[in-house]
PDB file of C-alpha atoms in Angstrom:
ATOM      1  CA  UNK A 979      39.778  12.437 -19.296  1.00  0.00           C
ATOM      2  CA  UNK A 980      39.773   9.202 -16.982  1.00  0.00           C
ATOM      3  CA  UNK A 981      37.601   6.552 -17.100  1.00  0.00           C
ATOM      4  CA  UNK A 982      37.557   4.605 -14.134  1.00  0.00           C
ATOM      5  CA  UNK A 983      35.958   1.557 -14.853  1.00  0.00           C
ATOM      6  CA  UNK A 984      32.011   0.197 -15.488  1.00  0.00           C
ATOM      7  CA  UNK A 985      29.709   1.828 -13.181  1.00  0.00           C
ATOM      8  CA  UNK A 986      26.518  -0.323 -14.269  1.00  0.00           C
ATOM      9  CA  UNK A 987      24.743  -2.414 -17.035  1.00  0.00           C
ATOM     10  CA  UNK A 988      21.111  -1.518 -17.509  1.00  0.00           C
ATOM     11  CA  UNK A 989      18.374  -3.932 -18.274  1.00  0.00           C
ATOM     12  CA  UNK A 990      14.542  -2.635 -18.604  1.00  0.00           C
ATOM     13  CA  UNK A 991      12.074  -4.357 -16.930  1.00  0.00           C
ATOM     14  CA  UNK A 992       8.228  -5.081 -17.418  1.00  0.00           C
ATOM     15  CA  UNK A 993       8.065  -6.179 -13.961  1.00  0.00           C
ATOM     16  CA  UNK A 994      10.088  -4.865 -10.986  1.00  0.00           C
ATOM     17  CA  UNK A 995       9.008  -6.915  -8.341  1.00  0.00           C
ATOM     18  CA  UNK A 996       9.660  -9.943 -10.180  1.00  0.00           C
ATOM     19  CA  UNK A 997      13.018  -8.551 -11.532  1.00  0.00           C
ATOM     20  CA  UNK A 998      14.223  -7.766  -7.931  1.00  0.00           C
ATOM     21  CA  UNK A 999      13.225 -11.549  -6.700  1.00  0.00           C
ATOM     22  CA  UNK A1000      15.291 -12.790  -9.321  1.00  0.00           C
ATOM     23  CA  UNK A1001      18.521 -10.551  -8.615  1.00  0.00           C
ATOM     24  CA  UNK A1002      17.847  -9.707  -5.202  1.00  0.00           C
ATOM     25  CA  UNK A1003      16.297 -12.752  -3.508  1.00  0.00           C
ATOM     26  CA  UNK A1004      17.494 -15.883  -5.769  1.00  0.00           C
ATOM     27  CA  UNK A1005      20.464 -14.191  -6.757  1.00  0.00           C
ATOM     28  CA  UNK A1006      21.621 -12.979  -3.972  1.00  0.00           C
ATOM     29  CA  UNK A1007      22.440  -9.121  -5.191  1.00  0.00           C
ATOM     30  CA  UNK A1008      22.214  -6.883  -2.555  1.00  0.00           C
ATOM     31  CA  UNK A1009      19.414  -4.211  -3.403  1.00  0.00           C
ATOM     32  CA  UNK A1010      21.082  -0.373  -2.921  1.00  0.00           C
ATOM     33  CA  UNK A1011      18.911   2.105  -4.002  1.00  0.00           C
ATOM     34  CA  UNK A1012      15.334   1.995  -5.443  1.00  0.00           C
ATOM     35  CA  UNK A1013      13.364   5.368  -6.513  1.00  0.00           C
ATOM     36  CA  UNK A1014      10.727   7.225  -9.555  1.00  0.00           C
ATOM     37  CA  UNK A1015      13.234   8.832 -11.677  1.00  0.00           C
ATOM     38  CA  UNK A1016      10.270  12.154 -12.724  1.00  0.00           C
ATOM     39  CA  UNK A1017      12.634  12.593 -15.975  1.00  0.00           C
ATOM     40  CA  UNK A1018      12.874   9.146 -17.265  1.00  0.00           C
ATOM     41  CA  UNK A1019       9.159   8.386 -15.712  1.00  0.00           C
ATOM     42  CA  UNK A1020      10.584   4.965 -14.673  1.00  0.00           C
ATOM     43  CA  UNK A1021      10.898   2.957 -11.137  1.00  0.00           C
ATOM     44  CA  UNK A1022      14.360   2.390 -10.787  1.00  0.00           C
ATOM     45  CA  UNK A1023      16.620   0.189  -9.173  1.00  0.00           C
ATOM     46  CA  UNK A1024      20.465  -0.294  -8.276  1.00  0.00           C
ATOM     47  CA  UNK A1025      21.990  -3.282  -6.999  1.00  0.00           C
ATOM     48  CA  UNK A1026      25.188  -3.964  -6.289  1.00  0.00           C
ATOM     49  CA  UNK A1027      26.969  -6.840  -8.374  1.00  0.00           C
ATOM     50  CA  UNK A1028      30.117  -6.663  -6.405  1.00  0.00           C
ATOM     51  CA  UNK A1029      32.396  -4.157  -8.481  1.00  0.00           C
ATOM     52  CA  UNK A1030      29.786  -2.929 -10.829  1.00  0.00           C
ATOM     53  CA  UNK A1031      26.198  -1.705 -10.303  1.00  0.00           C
ATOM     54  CA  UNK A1032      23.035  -3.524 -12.134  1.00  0.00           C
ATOM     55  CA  UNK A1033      20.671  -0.518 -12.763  1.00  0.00           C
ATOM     56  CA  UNK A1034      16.671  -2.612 -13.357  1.00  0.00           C
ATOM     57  CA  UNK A1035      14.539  -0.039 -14.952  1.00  0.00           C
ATOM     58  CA  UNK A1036      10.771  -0.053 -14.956  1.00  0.00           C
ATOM     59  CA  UNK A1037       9.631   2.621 -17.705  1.00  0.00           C
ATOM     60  CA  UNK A1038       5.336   4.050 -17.152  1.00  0.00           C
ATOM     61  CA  UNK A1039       6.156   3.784 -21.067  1.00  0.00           C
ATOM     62  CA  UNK A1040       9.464   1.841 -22.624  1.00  0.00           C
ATOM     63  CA  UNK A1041       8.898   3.949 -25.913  1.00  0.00           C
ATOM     64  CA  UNK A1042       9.188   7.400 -24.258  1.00  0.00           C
ATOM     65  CA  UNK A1043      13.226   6.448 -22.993  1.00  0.00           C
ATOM     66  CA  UNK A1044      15.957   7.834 -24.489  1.00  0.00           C
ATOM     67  CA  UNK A1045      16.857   4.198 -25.247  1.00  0.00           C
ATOM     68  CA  UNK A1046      13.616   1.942 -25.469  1.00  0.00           C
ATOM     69  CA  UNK A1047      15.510  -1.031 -25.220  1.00  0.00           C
ATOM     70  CA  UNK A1048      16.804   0.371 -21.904  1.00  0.00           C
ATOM     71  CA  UNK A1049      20.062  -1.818 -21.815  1.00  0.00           C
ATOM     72  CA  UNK A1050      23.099  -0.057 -22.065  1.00  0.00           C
ATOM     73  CA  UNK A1051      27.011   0.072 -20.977  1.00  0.00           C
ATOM     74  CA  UNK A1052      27.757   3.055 -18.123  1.00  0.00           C
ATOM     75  CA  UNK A1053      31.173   3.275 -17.831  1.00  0.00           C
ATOM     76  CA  UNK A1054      32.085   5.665 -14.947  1.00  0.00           C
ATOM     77  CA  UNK A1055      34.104   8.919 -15.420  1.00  0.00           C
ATOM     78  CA  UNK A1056      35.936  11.350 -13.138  1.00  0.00           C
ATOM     79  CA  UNK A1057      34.412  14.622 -14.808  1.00  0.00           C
ATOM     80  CA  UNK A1058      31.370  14.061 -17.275  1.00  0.00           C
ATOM     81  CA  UNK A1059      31.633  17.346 -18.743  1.00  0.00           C
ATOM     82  CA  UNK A1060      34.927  17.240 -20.258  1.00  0.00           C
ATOM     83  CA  UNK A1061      34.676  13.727 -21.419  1.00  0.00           C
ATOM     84  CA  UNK A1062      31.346  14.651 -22.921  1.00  0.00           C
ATOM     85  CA  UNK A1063      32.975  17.250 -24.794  1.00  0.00           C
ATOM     86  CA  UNK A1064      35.641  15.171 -25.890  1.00  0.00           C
ATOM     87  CA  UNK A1065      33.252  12.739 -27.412  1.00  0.00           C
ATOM     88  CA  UNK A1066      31.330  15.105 -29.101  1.00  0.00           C
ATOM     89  CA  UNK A1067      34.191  16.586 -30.526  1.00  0.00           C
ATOM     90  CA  UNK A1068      35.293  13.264 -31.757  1.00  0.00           C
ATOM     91  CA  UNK A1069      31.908  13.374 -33.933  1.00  0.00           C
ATOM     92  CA  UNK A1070      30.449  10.626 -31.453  1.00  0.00           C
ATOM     93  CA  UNK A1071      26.850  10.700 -32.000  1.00  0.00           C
ATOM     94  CA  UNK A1072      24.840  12.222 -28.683  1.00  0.00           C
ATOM     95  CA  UNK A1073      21.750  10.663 -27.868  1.00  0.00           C
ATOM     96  CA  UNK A1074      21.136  12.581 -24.482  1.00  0.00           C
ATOM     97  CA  UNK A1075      23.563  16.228 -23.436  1.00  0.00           C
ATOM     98  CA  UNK A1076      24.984  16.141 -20.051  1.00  0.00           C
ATOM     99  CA  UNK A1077      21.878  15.641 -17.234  1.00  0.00           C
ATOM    100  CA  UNK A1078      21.398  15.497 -13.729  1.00  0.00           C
ATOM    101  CA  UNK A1079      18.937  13.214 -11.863  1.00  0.00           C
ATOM    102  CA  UNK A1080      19.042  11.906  -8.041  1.00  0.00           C
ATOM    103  CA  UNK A1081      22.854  12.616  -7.497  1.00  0.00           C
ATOM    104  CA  UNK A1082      23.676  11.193 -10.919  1.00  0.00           C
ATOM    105  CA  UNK A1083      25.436  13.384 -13.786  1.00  0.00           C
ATOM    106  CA  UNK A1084      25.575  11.503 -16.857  1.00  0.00           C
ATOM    107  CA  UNK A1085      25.284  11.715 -20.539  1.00  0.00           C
ATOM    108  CA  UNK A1086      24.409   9.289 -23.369  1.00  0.00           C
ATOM    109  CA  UNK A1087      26.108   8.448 -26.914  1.00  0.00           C
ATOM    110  CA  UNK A1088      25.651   5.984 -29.833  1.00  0.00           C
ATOM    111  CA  UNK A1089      28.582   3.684 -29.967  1.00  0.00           C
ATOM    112  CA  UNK A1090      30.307   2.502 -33.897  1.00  0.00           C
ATOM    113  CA  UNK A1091      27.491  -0.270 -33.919  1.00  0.00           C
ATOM    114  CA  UNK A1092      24.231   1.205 -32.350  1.00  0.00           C
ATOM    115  CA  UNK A1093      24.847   0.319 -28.564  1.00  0.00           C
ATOM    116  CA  UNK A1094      24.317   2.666 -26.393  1.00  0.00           C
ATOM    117  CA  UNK A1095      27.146   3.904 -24.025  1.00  0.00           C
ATOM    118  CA  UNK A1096      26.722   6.192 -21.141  1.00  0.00           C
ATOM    119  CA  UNK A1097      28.750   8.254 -19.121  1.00  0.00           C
ATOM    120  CA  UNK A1098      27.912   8.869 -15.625  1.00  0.00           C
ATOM    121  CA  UNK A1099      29.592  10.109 -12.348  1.00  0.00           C
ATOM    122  CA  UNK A1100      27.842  10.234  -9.090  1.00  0.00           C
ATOM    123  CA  UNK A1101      27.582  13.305  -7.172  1.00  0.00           C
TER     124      UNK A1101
END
């Protein structure tokens, strides 16, 4: 198992076009990817924040994510299967079992005080 540092932070937004002036155009974060993740029913958005990605997601309906607060910590693996398994093994809550979406494989657990942490590796 190797984790190789935080892939993203993830903030839900109510308004993507505003979020993306803010980060993109004031901030100066350069917008990577944007697309309608079918699965999570949300518009999302990566942008680059130098070493680590900022993932903006824009939920049809907040309560119907995995996580309706949306924000949580990625941190980026070299093989999401065995770390998943690892985890669970550990008795580490799941929230979501390994998934793929859009060249993503990641999974989700509860951290020790609620947060949630995912684990992701891109395809």
């Amino acid at each position: 198992m190797r984790f190789l540092g935080v892939h993203h932070v993830a903030l839900v937004t109510k308004n993507m076009e505003e979020s993306l002036r803010f980060y993109r155009d004031l901030l100066g974060c350069t917008l990577l990817e944007r697309f309608f993740d079918e699965g999570e029913r949300a518009d999302i958005a990566f942008l680059s924040l130098g070493n680590a990605l900022l993932e903006l997601l824009a939920p049809e309906n907040p309560e119907g994510l995995v996580n309706p607060s949306g924000f949580h910590l990625a941190l980026w693996v070299d093989d999401v299967a065995s770390v998943f398994e690892f985890l669970k093994t550990q008795g580490v809550p799941v929230l979501l079992p390994p998934t793929e979406s859009h060249g993503f494989h990641y999974a989700y657990f509860s951290g020790p005080m609620g947060e949630v942490v995912e684990i992701v590796k891109r395809q």
